[in-house]
PDB file of C-alpha atoms (C1' of nucleotides) in Angstrom:
ATOM      1  CA  UNK A   7      -2.123  -3.239   1.471  1.00  0.00           C
ATOM      2  CA  UNK A   8       0.277  -3.984  -0.575  1.00  0.00           C
ATOM      3  CA  UNK A   9       3.523  -2.163  -0.764  1.00  0.00           C
ATOM      4  CA  UNK A  10       5.810  -2.402  -3.758  1.00  0.00           C
ATOM      5  CA  UNK A  11       6.973  -6.000  -3.151  1.00  0.00           C
ATOM      6  CA  UNK A  12       3.448  -7.369  -2.873  1.00  0.00           C
ATOM      7  CA  UNK A  13       2.329  -5.559  -6.030  1.00  0.00           C
ATOM      8  CA  UNK A  14       5.393  -6.767  -7.871  1.00  0.00           C
ATOM      9  CA  UNK A  15       4.822 -10.347  -6.741  1.00  0.00           C
ATOM     10  CA  UNK A  16       1.221 -10.070  -7.914  1.00  0.00           C
ATOM     11  CA  UNK A  17       2.425  -8.787 -11.265  1.00  0.00           C
ATOM     12  CA  UNK A  18       4.891 -11.629 -11.639  1.00  0.00           C
ATOM     13  CA  UNK A  19       2.219 -14.129 -10.734  1.00  0.00           C
ATOM     14  CA  UNK A  20      -0.436 -12.815 -13.097  1.00  0.00           C
ATOM     15  CA  UNK A  21       1.653 -11.813 -16.099  1.00  0.00           C
ATOM     16  CA  UNK A  22       2.577 -15.248 -17.458  1.00  0.00           C
ATOM     17  CA  UNK A  23      -1.000 -16.469 -17.024  1.00  0.00           C
ATOM     18  CA  UNK A  24      -2.641 -13.518 -18.776  1.00  0.00           C
ATOM     19  CA  UNK A  25      -0.299 -12.154 -21.401  1.00  0.00           C
ATOM     20  CA  UNK A  26      -1.653 -12.843 -24.863  1.00  0.00           C
ATOM     21  CA  UNK A  27      -5.153 -13.630 -23.643  1.00  0.00           C
ATOM     22  CA  UNK A  28      -8.161 -11.565 -24.681  1.00  0.00           C
ATOM     23  CA  UNK A  29     -10.429  -9.874 -22.161  1.00  0.00           C
ATOM     24  CA  UNK A  30     -13.794 -11.363 -22.997  1.00  0.00           C
ATOM     25  CA  UNK A  31     -16.130 -10.237 -20.238  1.00  0.00           C
ATOM     26  CA  UNK A  32     -16.265  -8.658 -16.786  1.00  0.00           C
ATOM     27  CA  UNK A  33     -18.497  -8.282 -13.751  1.00  0.00           C
ATOM     28  CA  UNK A  34     -18.551  -5.553 -11.124  1.00  0.00           C
ATOM     29  CA  UNK A  35     -20.119  -5.815  -7.699  1.00  0.00           C
ATOM     30  CA  UNK A  36     -22.903  -3.474  -6.693  1.00  0.00           C
ATOM     31  CA  UNK A  37     -20.637  -1.944  -4.066  1.00  0.00           C
ATOM     32  CA  UNK A  38     -18.323   0.765  -5.314  1.00  0.00           C
ATOM     33  CA  UNK A  39     -14.589   0.813  -4.747  1.00  0.00           C
ATOM     34  CA  UNK A  40     -12.801   4.077  -4.071  1.00  0.00           C
ATOM     35  CA  UNK A  41     -13.765   5.423  -7.493  1.00  0.00           C
ATOM     36  CA  UNK A  42     -16.580   4.487  -9.881  1.00  0.00           C
ATOM     37  CA  UNK A  43     -15.970   1.478 -12.098  1.00  0.00           C
ATOM     38  CA  UNK A  44     -14.658   2.388 -15.556  1.00  0.00           C
ATOM     39  CA  UNK A  45     -16.319   1.586 -18.859  1.00  0.00           C
ATOM     40  CA  UNK A  46     -14.272  -1.257 -20.364  1.00  0.00           C
ATOM     41  CA  UNK A  47     -15.814  -1.587 -23.812  1.00  0.00           C
ATOM     42  CA  UNK A  48     -12.644  -0.218 -25.456  1.00  0.00           C
ATOM     43  CA  UNK A  49     -10.751  -3.348 -24.403  1.00  0.00           C
ATOM     44  CA  UNK A  50     -13.426  -5.970 -24.933  1.00  0.00           C
ATOM     45  CA  UNK A  51     -11.971  -8.780 -26.995  1.00  0.00           C
ATOM     46  CA  UNK A  52      -8.507  -7.171 -26.971  1.00  0.00           C
ATOM     47  CA  UNK A  53      -5.429  -9.170 -25.959  1.00  0.00           C
ATOM     48  CA  UNK A  54      -3.236  -8.232 -23.028  1.00  0.00           C
ATOM     49  CA  UNK A  55       0.193  -7.328 -24.306  1.00  0.00           C
ATOM     50  CA  UNK A  56       2.037  -6.807 -21.020  1.00  0.00           C
ATOM     51  CA  UNK A  57       1.347  -6.493 -17.317  1.00  0.00           C
ATOM     52  CA  UNK A  58       3.567  -3.853 -15.757  1.00  0.00           C
ATOM     53  CA  UNK A  59       3.922  -1.991 -12.506  1.00  0.00           C
ATOM     54  CA  UNK A  60       4.503   1.662 -11.705  1.00  0.00           C
ATOM     55  CA  UNK A  61       4.809   2.467  -7.988  1.00  0.00           C
ATOM     56  CA  UNK A  62       1.999   0.472  -6.347  1.00  0.00           C
ATOM     57  CA  UNK A  63      -0.149   0.455  -9.477  1.00  0.00           C
ATOM     58  CA  UNK A  64      -0.549  -2.509 -11.776  1.00  0.00           C
ATOM     59  CA  UNK A  65      -0.801  -1.556 -15.444  1.00  0.00           C
ATOM     60  CA  UNK A  66      -2.620  -3.862 -17.822  1.00  0.00           C
ATOM     61  CA  UNK A  67      -1.305  -2.813 -21.248  1.00  0.00           C
ATOM     62  CA  UNK A  68      -3.557  -3.963 -24.077  1.00  0.00           C
ATOM     63  CA  UNK A  69      -2.706  -4.588 -27.696  1.00  0.00           C
ATOM     64  CA  UNK A  70      -4.693  -1.580 -28.858  1.00  0.00           C
ATOM     65  CA  UNK A  71      -2.726   0.761 -26.576  1.00  0.00           C
ATOM     66  CA  UNK A  72      -5.369   1.196 -23.901  1.00  0.00           C
ATOM     67  CA  UNK A  73      -4.117   0.850 -20.320  1.00  0.00           C
ATOM     68  CA  UNK A  74      -6.046  -0.431 -17.336  1.00  0.00           C
ATOM     69  CA  UNK A  75      -4.485   0.852 -14.110  1.00  0.00           C
ATOM     70  CA  UNK A  76      -5.259  -0.860 -10.832  1.00  0.00           C
ATOM     71  CA  UNK A  77      -4.378   0.128  -7.289  1.00  0.00           C
ATOM     72  CA  UNK A  78      -4.921  -2.438  -4.542  1.00  0.00           C
ATOM     73  CA  UNK A  79      -5.532   0.042  -1.754  1.00  0.00           C
ATOM     74  CA  UNK A  80      -4.990  -1.410   1.713  1.00  0.00           C
ATOM     75  CA  UNK A  81      -6.578  -4.813   1.402  1.00  0.00           C
ATOM     76  CA  UNK A  82      -6.898  -5.657  -2.283  1.00  0.00           C
ATOM     77  CA  UNK A  83      -5.711  -8.912  -3.806  1.00  0.00           C
ATOM     78  CA  UNK A  84      -6.282 -11.070  -6.837  1.00  0.00           C
ATOM     79  CA  UNK A  85      -7.280 -14.694  -7.211  1.00  0.00           C
ATOM     80  CA  UNK A  86      -6.902 -16.726 -10.343  1.00  0.00           C
ATOM     81  CA  UNK A  87      -9.597 -19.200 -11.179  1.00  0.00           C
ATOM     82  CA  UNK A  88     -11.877 -20.625 -13.809  1.00  0.00           C
ATOM     83  CA  UNK A  89     -14.840 -19.056 -15.532  1.00  0.00           C
ATOM     84  CA  UNK A  90     -17.660 -20.347 -13.364  1.00  0.00           C
ATOM     85  CA  UNK A  91     -15.984 -20.500  -9.987  1.00  0.00           C
ATOM     86  CA  UNK A  92     -18.292 -19.209  -7.252  1.00  0.00           C
ATOM     87  CA  UNK A  93     -17.812 -15.708  -5.916  1.00  0.00           C
ATOM     88  CA  UNK A  94     -15.314 -15.213  -3.145  1.00  0.00           C
ATOM     89  CA  UNK A  95     -15.907 -13.178  -0.027  1.00  0.00           C
ATOM     90  CA  UNK A  96     -15.432  -9.491  -0.833  1.00  0.00           C
ATOM     91  CA  UNK A  97     -15.090 -10.181  -4.536  1.00  0.00           C
ATOM     92  CA  UNK A  98     -15.798  -6.942  -6.402  1.00  0.00           C
ATOM     93  CA  UNK A  99     -14.470  -7.410  -9.900  1.00  0.00           C
ATOM     94  CA  UNK A 100     -14.175 -10.435 -12.127  1.00  0.00           C
ATOM     95  CA  UNK A 101     -12.335 -10.384 -15.434  1.00  0.00           C
ATOM     96  CA  UNK A 102     -12.892 -13.303 -17.777  1.00  0.00           C
ATOM     97  CA  UNK A 103     -10.156 -14.036 -20.280  1.00  0.00           C
ATOM     98  CA  UNK A 104      -9.872 -16.239 -23.329  1.00  0.00           C
ATOM     99  CA  UNK A 105      -9.065 -19.812 -22.408  1.00  0.00           C
ATOM    100  CA  UNK A 106     -11.553 -19.829 -19.547  1.00  0.00           C
ATOM    101  CA  UNK A 107      -9.335 -18.042 -17.046  1.00  0.00           C
ATOM    102  CA  UNK A 108     -10.992 -15.753 -14.558  1.00  0.00           C
ATOM    103  CA  UNK A 109      -9.289 -13.112 -12.419  1.00  0.00           C
ATOM    104  CA  UNK A 110     -11.152 -12.133  -9.276  1.00  0.00           C
ATOM    105  CA  UNK A 111     -10.362  -8.943  -7.370  1.00  0.00           C
ATOM    106  CA  UNK A 112     -11.197  -9.069  -3.663  1.00  0.00           C
ATOM    107  CA  UNK A 113     -10.941  -6.074  -1.380  1.00  0.00           C
ATOM    108  CA  UNK A 114     -12.652  -6.012   2.037  1.00  0.00           C
ATOM    109  CA  UNK A 115     -11.982  -2.356   2.729  1.00  0.00           C
ATOM    110  CA  UNK A 116     -12.633  -1.271  -0.858  1.00  0.00           C
ATOM    111  CA  UNK A 117      -9.878   1.312  -0.965  1.00  0.00           C
ATOM    112  CA  UNK A 118      -8.648  -0.069  -4.273  1.00  0.00           C
ATOM    113  CA  UNK A 119      -9.507   1.461  -7.645  1.00  0.00           C
ATOM    114  CA  UNK A 120      -9.143   0.888 -11.349  1.00  0.00           C
ATOM    115  CA  UNK A 121      -9.289   3.174 -14.347  1.00  0.00           C
ATOM    116  CA  UNK A 122      -8.981   2.805 -18.114  1.00  0.00           C
ATOM    117  CA  UNK A 123      -6.827   5.190 -20.160  1.00  0.00           C
ATOM    118  CA  UNK A 124      -6.674   5.739 -23.924  1.00  0.00           C
ATOM    119  CA  UNK A 125      -3.285   5.144 -25.571  1.00  0.00           C
ATOM    120  CA  UNK A 126      -0.532   7.315 -24.105  1.00  0.00           C
ATOM    121  CA  UNK A 127      -2.660   9.071 -21.539  1.00  0.00           C
ATOM    122  CA  UNK A 128      -2.038   7.293 -18.289  1.00  0.00           C
ATOM    123  CA  UNK A 129       1.264   9.025 -17.571  1.00  0.00           C
ATOM    124  CA  UNK A 130      -0.404  12.412 -17.658  1.00  0.00           C
ATOM    125  CA  UNK A 131      -2.997  11.544 -15.048  1.00  0.00           C
ATOM    126  CA  UNK A 132      -2.430  13.128 -11.587  1.00  0.00           C
ATOM    127  CA  UNK A 133      -2.003   9.653 -10.101  1.00  0.00           C
ATOM    128  CA  UNK A 134       1.147   9.180 -12.165  1.00  0.00           C
ATOM    129  CA  UNK A 135       2.418  12.570 -13.276  1.00  0.00           C
ATOM    130  CA  UNK A 136       4.148  13.484 -10.016  1.00  0.00           C
ATOM    131  CA  UNK A 137       5.590  10.123  -9.070  1.00  0.00           C
ATOM    132  CA  UNK A 138       9.265   9.934  -8.148  1.00  0.00           C
ATOM    133  CA  UNK A 139      11.689   7.265  -9.310  1.00  0.00           C
ATOM    134  CA  UNK A 140      11.291   3.543  -8.826  1.00  0.00           C
ATOM    135  CA  UNK A 141      13.510   2.537  -5.899  1.00  0.00           C
ATOM    136  CA  UNK A 142      15.039  -0.389  -7.771  1.00  0.00           C
ATOM    137  CA  UNK A 143      15.919   1.579 -10.878  1.00  0.00           C
ATOM    138  CA  UNK A 144      19.099   3.545 -11.428  1.00  0.00           C
ATOM    139  CA  UNK A 145      17.416   6.937 -11.415  1.00  0.00           C
ATOM    140  CA  UNK A 146      17.038   6.382  -7.675  1.00  0.00           C
ATOM    141  CA  UNK A 147      20.706   6.988  -6.862  1.00  0.00           C
ATOM    142  CA  UNK A 148      22.572   7.784  -3.663  1.00  0.00           C
ATOM    143  CA  UNK A 149      23.196  11.323  -4.885  1.00  0.00           C
ATOM    144  CA  UNK A 150      19.519  11.752  -5.711  1.00  0.00           C
ATOM    145  CA  UNK A 151      18.390  10.655  -2.254  1.00  0.00           C
ATOM    146  CA  UNK A 152      21.012  12.818  -0.557  1.00  0.00           C
ATOM    147  CA  UNK A 153      19.809  15.753  -2.595  1.00  0.00           C
ATOM    148  CA  UNK A 154      16.161  15.238  -1.761  1.00  0.00           C
ATOM    149  CA  UNK A 155      16.898  14.745   1.926  1.00  0.00           C
ATOM    150  CA  UNK A 156      19.027  17.866   2.142  1.00  0.00           C
ATOM    151  CA  UNK A 157      16.016  19.901   1.061  1.00  0.00           C
ATOM    152  CA  UNK A 158      13.666  18.531   3.695  1.00  0.00           C
ATOM    153  CA  UNK A 159      13.452  19.305   7.363  1.00  0.00           C
ATOM    154  CA  UNK A 160      10.629  16.838   7.944  1.00  0.00           C
ATOM    155  CA  UNK A 161      11.162  13.452   9.537  1.00  0.00           C
ATOM    156  CA  UNK A 162      13.064  10.996   7.370  1.00  0.00           C
ATOM    157  CA  UNK A 163      10.288   8.437   7.556  1.00  0.00           C
ATOM    158  CA  UNK A 164       7.859  10.940   6.115  1.00  0.00           C
ATOM    159  CA  UNK A 165      10.298  11.726   3.291  1.00  0.00           C
ATOM    160  CA  UNK A 166      10.691   8.033   2.467  1.00  0.00           C
ATOM    161  CA  UNK A 167       6.944   7.621   2.243  1.00  0.00           C
ATOM    162  CA  UNK A 168       6.528  10.658  -0.012  1.00  0.00           C
ATOM    163  CA  UNK A 169       5.853   9.218  -3.470  1.00  0.00           C
ATOM    164  CA  UNK A 170       7.288  12.362  -5.085  1.00  0.00           C
ATOM    165  CA  UNK A 171      10.666  11.404  -3.589  1.00  0.00           C
ATOM    166  CA  UNK A 172      10.573   7.666  -4.219  1.00  0.00           C
ATOM    167  CA  UNK A 173       7.635   5.365  -4.920  1.00  0.00           C
ATOM    168  CA  UNK A 174       6.623   2.094  -3.388  1.00  0.00           C
ATOM    169  CA  UNK A 175       8.003   2.510   0.122  1.00  0.00           C
ATOM    170  CA  UNK A 176       5.064   2.116   2.498  1.00  0.00           C
ATOM    171  CA  UNK A 177       4.796   1.946   6.239  1.00  0.00           C
ATOM    172  CA  UNK A 178       6.380  -1.458   6.708  1.00  0.00           C
ATOM    173  CA  UNK A 179       9.386  -1.037   4.470  1.00  0.00           C
ATOM    174  CA  UNK A 180      10.037   2.514   5.633  1.00  0.00           C
ATOM    175  CA  UNK A 181      10.339   1.175   9.188  1.00  0.00           C
ATOM    176  CA  UNK A 182      12.477  -1.778   8.146  1.00  0.00           C
ATOM    177  CA  UNK A 183      14.801   0.288   5.962  1.00  0.00           C
ATOM    178  CA  UNK A 184      15.398   2.812   8.723  1.00  0.00           C
ATOM    179  CA  UNK A 185      16.180   0.052  11.185  1.00  0.00           C
ATOM    180  CA  UNK A 186      18.750  -1.447   8.851  1.00  0.00           C
ATOM    181  CA  UNK A 187      20.334   1.915   8.289  1.00  0.00           C
ATOM    182  CA  UNK A 188      20.386   2.683  12.023  1.00  0.00           C
ATOM    183  CA  UNK A 189      18.481   5.932  11.550  1.00  0.00           C
ATOM    184  CA  UNK A 190      15.805   7.200  13.921  1.00  0.00           C
ATOM    185  CA  UNK A 191      12.541   7.575  11.988  1.00  0.00           C
ATOM    186  CA  UNK A 192      11.803  11.003  13.453  1.00  0.00           C
ATOM    187  CA  UNK A 193      15.186  12.487  12.601  1.00  0.00           C
ATOM    188  CA  UNK A 194      15.026  15.526  10.322  1.00  0.00           C
ATOM    189  CA  UNK A 195      16.018  14.381   6.848  1.00  0.00           C
ATOM    190  CA  UNK A 196      18.397  17.280   6.293  1.00  0.00           C
ATOM    191  CA  UNK A 197      20.257  16.502   9.509  1.00  0.00           C
ATOM    192  CA  UNK A 198      21.429  13.074   8.382  1.00  0.00           C
ATOM    193  CA  UNK A 199      24.993  12.827   7.136  1.00  0.00           C
ATOM    194  CA  UNK A 200      25.543  11.894   3.507  1.00  0.00           C
ATOM    195  CA  UNK A 201      27.238   8.631   4.469  1.00  0.00           C
ATOM    196  CA  UNK A 202      24.202   7.575   6.435  1.00  0.00           C
ATOM    197  CA  UNK A 203      21.862   8.487   3.598  1.00  0.00           C
ATOM    198  CA  UNK A 204      23.980   6.285   1.364  1.00  0.00           C
ATOM    199  CA  UNK A 205      23.500   3.460   3.834  1.00  0.00           C
ATOM    200  CA  UNK A 206      19.768   4.113   3.901  1.00  0.00           C
ATOM    201  CA  UNK A 207      19.653   4.021   0.124  1.00  0.00           C
ATOM    202  CA  UNK A 208      21.230   0.578   0.176  1.00  0.00           C
ATOM    203  CA  UNK A 209      18.926  -0.569   2.958  1.00  0.00           C
ATOM    204  CA  UNK A 210      15.789   0.438   1.035  1.00  0.00           C
ATOM    205  CA  UNK A 211      16.875  -1.487  -2.019  1.00  0.00           C
ATOM    206  CA  UNK A 212      17.970  -4.532  -0.047  1.00  0.00           C
ATOM    207  CA  UNK A 213      14.758  -4.703   1.981  1.00  0.00           C
ATOM    208  CA  UNK A 214      12.540  -4.392  -1.089  1.00  0.00           C
ATOM    209  CA  UNK A 215      14.524  -6.907  -3.097  1.00  0.00           C
ATOM    210  CA  UNK A 216      14.475  -9.418  -0.274  1.00  0.00           C
ATOM    211  CA  UNK A 217      10.738  -9.012   0.209  1.00  0.00           C
ATOM    212  CA  UNK A 218      10.130  -9.601  -3.492  1.00  0.00           C
ATOM    213  CA  UNK A 219      12.427 -12.598  -3.356  1.00  0.00           C
ATOM    214  CA  UNK A 220      10.480 -14.284  -0.573  1.00  0.00           C
ATOM    215  CA  UNK A 221       7.273 -13.658  -2.474  1.00  0.00           C
ATOM    216  CA  UNK A 222       6.110 -10.439  -0.963  1.00  0.00           C
ATOM    217  CA  UNK A 223       5.823 -10.334   2.769  1.00  0.00           C
ATOM    218  CA  UNK A 224       2.586  -9.169   4.141  1.00  0.00           C
ATOM    219  CA  UNK A 225       0.556  -9.047   7.274  1.00  0.00           C
ATOM    220  CA  UNK A 226      -2.719 -10.761   6.713  1.00  0.00           C
ATOM    221  CA  UNK A 227      -4.734  -9.598   3.747  1.00  0.00           C
ATOM    222  CA  UNK A 228      -2.438 -10.314   0.867  1.00  0.00           C
ATOM    223  CA  UNK A 229      -3.145 -13.552  -0.909  1.00  0.00           C
ATOM    224  CA  UNK A 230      -1.187 -15.112  -3.671  1.00  0.00           C
ATOM    225  CA  UNK A 231      -2.835 -15.055  -7.024  1.00  0.00           C
ATOM    226  CA  UNK A 232      -3.510 -18.772  -6.749  1.00  0.00           C
ATOM    227  CA  UNK A 233      -5.309 -18.260  -3.444  1.00  0.00           C
ATOM    228  CA  UNK A 234      -2.650 -19.576  -1.110  1.00  0.00           C
ATOM    229  CA  UNK A 235      -1.525 -17.326   1.659  1.00  0.00           C
ATOM    230  CA  UNK A 236       1.053 -14.705   0.868  1.00  0.00           C
ATOM    231  CA  UNK A 237       1.936 -14.425   4.502  1.00  0.00           C
ATOM    232  CA  UNK A 238       5.461 -15.681   4.476  1.00  0.00           C
ATOM    233  CA  UNK A 239       7.736 -16.686   7.273  1.00  0.00           C
ATOM    234  CA  UNK A 240       9.585 -13.475   6.487  1.00  0.00           C
ATOM    235  CA  UNK A 241      10.229 -11.824   9.802  1.00  0.00           C
ATOM    236  CA  UNK A 242      10.276  -8.105  10.232  1.00  0.00           C
ATOM    237  CA  UNK A 243      13.039  -6.696  12.384  1.00  0.00           C
ATOM    238  CA  UNK A 244      10.875  -4.001  13.951  1.00  0.00           C
ATOM    239  CA  UNK A 245       7.511  -3.656  12.208  1.00  0.00           C
ATOM    240  CA  UNK A 246       4.685  -4.846  14.449  1.00  0.00           C
ATOM    241  CA  UNK A 247       7.119  -5.793  17.228  1.00  0.00           C
ATOM    242  CA  UNK A 248       6.451  -3.082  19.824  1.00  0.00           C
ATOM    243  CA  UNK A 249       7.566  -4.267  23.251  1.00  0.00           C
ATOM    244  CA  UNK A 250       9.564  -7.187  21.876  1.00  0.00           C
ATOM    245  CA  UNK A 251      13.352  -7.268  22.122  1.00  0.00           C
ATOM    246  CA  UNK A 252      15.451  -5.972  19.246  1.00  0.00           C
ATOM    247  CA  UNK A 253      17.124  -8.906  17.531  1.00  0.00           C
ATOM    248  CA  UNK A 254      20.346  -6.961  17.350  1.00  0.00           C
ATOM    249  CA  UNK A 255      20.744  -5.373  20.787  1.00  0.00           C
ATOM    250  CA  UNK A 256      17.919  -6.646  22.989  1.00  0.00           C
ATOM    251  CA  UNK A 257      16.404  -3.267  23.769  1.00  0.00           C
ATOM    252  CA  UNK A 258      12.639  -3.171  23.458  1.00  0.00           C
ATOM    253  CA  UNK A 259      11.211  -2.099  20.129  1.00  0.00           C
ATOM    254  CA  UNK A 260       9.166   1.069  20.508  1.00  0.00           C
ATOM    255  CA  UNK A 261       6.051   2.265  18.701  1.00  0.00           C
ATOM    256  CA  UNK A 262       5.357   5.921  18.035  1.00  0.00           C
ATOM    257  CA  UNK A 263       2.854   7.613  15.745  1.00  0.00           C
ATOM    258  CA  UNK A 264       3.963   9.747  12.810  1.00  0.00           C
ATOM    259  CA  UNK A 265       1.459  11.276  10.416  1.00  0.00           C
ATOM    260  CA  UNK A 266      -1.140   9.074  11.982  1.00  0.00           C
ATOM    261  CA  UNK A 267       0.768   5.902  11.131  1.00  0.00           C
ATOM    262  CA  UNK A 268       2.457   3.546  13.528  1.00  0.00           C
ATOM    263  CA  UNK A 269       6.240   3.678  13.427  1.00  0.00           C
ATOM    264  CA  UNK A 270       8.347   0.920  14.931  1.00  0.00           C
ATOM    265  CA  UNK A 271      12.012   1.326  15.783  1.00  0.00           C
ATOM    266  CA  UNK A 272      14.751   0.342  18.174  1.00  0.00           C
ATOM    267  CA  UNK A 273      15.669   3.317  20.371  1.00  0.00           C
ATOM    268  CA  UNK A 274      19.174   1.935  20.901  1.00  0.00           C
ATOM    269  CA  UNK A 275      20.083   0.977  17.337  1.00  0.00           C
ATOM    270  CA  UNK A 276      18.475   3.941  15.613  1.00  0.00           C
ATOM    271  CA  UNK A 277      19.727   7.483  16.148  1.00  0.00           C
TER     272      UNK A 277
ATOM    273  C1'  DA B  17       5.094  25.476   2.149  1.00  0.00           C
ATOM    274  C1'  DA B  18       4.369  22.143   5.373  1.00  0.00           C
ATOM    275  C1'  DA B  19       2.326  19.777   9.012  1.00  0.00           C
ATOM    276  C1'  DT B  20      -1.830  17.722  10.913  1.00  0.00           C
ATOM    277  C1'  DG B  21      -6.457  15.338  10.778  1.00  0.00           C
ATOM    278  C1'  DA B  22     -10.148  13.265   8.508  1.00  0.00           C
ATOM    279  C1'  DA B  23     -12.071  10.582   5.124  1.00  0.00           C
ATOM    280  C1'  DC B  24     -12.837   6.389   2.461  1.00  0.00           C
ATOM    281  C1'  DC B  25     -14.249   0.901   4.417  1.00  0.00           C
ATOM    282  C1'  DT B  26     -14.353  -3.761   6.912  1.00  0.00           C
ATOM    283  C1'  DG B  27     -12.106  -7.055   9.781  1.00  0.00           C
ATOM    284  C1'  DT B  28      -9.232  -8.280  13.624  1.00  0.00           C
ATOM    285  C1'  DT B  29      -6.994  -7.421  17.841  1.00  0.00           C
ATOM    286  C1'  DT B  30      -6.733  -5.217  22.340  1.00  0.00           C
ATOM    287  C1'  DG B  31      -8.353  -3.560  26.678  1.00  0.00           C
ATOM    288  C1'  DC B  32     -11.623  -2.908  30.203  1.00  0.00           C
TER     289       DC B  32
ATOM    290  C1'  DT C  20     -17.597 -13.464  28.367  1.00  0.00           C
ATOM    291  C1'  DG C  21     -18.985  -9.217  26.033  1.00  0.00           C
ATOM    292  C1'  DC C  22     -18.494  -4.969  24.133  1.00  0.00           C
ATOM    293  C1'  DA C  23     -16.156  -0.916  22.484  1.00  0.00           C
ATOM    294  C1'  DA C  24     -12.120   1.187  21.115  1.00  0.00           C
ATOM    295  C1'  DA C  25      -7.997   0.912  18.616  1.00  0.00           C
ATOM    296  C1'  DC C  26      -5.698  -0.457  14.756  1.00  0.00           C
ATOM    297  C1'  DA C  27      -4.498  -2.193   9.931  1.00  0.00           C
ATOM    298  C1'  DG C  28      -0.335  -2.351   4.099  1.00  0.00           C
ATOM    299  C1'  DG C  29      -2.695   3.724   0.948  1.00  0.00           C
ATOM    300  C1'  DT C  30      -4.013   7.926  -0.980  1.00  0.00           C
ATOM    301  C1'  DT C  31      -6.484  12.307  -1.230  1.00  0.00           C
ATOM    302  C1'  DC C  32      -8.653  16.251   0.544  1.00  0.00           C
ATOM    303  C1'  DA C  33      -9.486  19.898   3.875  1.00  0.00           C
ATOM    304  C1'  DT C  34      -7.898  22.533   7.731  1.00  0.00           C
ATOM    305  C1'  DT C  35      -4.343  24.786  10.649  1.00  0.00           C
TER     306       DT C  35
END
DNA sequence: AAATGAACCTGTTTGC
DNA sequence: TGCAAACAGGTTCATT
């Protein structure tokens, strides 16, 4: 489910517990995820050097250069536990690490997927080769976003959710960013003034940073790596609030469908 | 090229 | 109350 903040919070939670530990063993469920389970023999007994993130993918970087990429799909989440803890509901992968630590991957909808890449190869895979800049890095600049928007006549929300433009912005944070910037989600990207794109750029970064800061907001499926709920008191301004009054102006938040996804916005604040 | 719809899954919420 | 439809954070593929 996770959008960038939830994946980043997962990374920050797992990294200090796993870095330096060796992957000793693993178990896969009999049910497949989105793609077949990879062969992991190349990293058996190898220590985890770093846990990184690119877009909504977690990247387990091992000492021998091999990289395990992991996408959480719509409903994936990790639990940390001990070696012989009983299986959790919808547990599909278990990784056992040196020191008796066990990482369980649970995913009711099974849209998640993992893959193992030899040294240097992950960036060339189609999943990664076309990805745009990270929204919180400097390559994602105001000028860059203005440039990409000027070239697109499609709705701005669609452009924000296009991973070739910028990664990590999913349905929730696209809606929230557009609300903060006062931009109607269906407005043609190329018909938004440069000043307003600049405001949107700031809104995207602020919304994502705040969500990371509160621990990754999420609707219902995301769980913290220690098993406690990741559903924070973080309140969305518009997402999921159709029919409720806008906190800013009191008009009723509206829901429309774009590209088959629900879009929430305030018809008075967003133009 | 770009816009739509369907597909992959299960669980929860909504509406009759 | 029960049941069925709608809906859910993502990505990819096929069809207009």
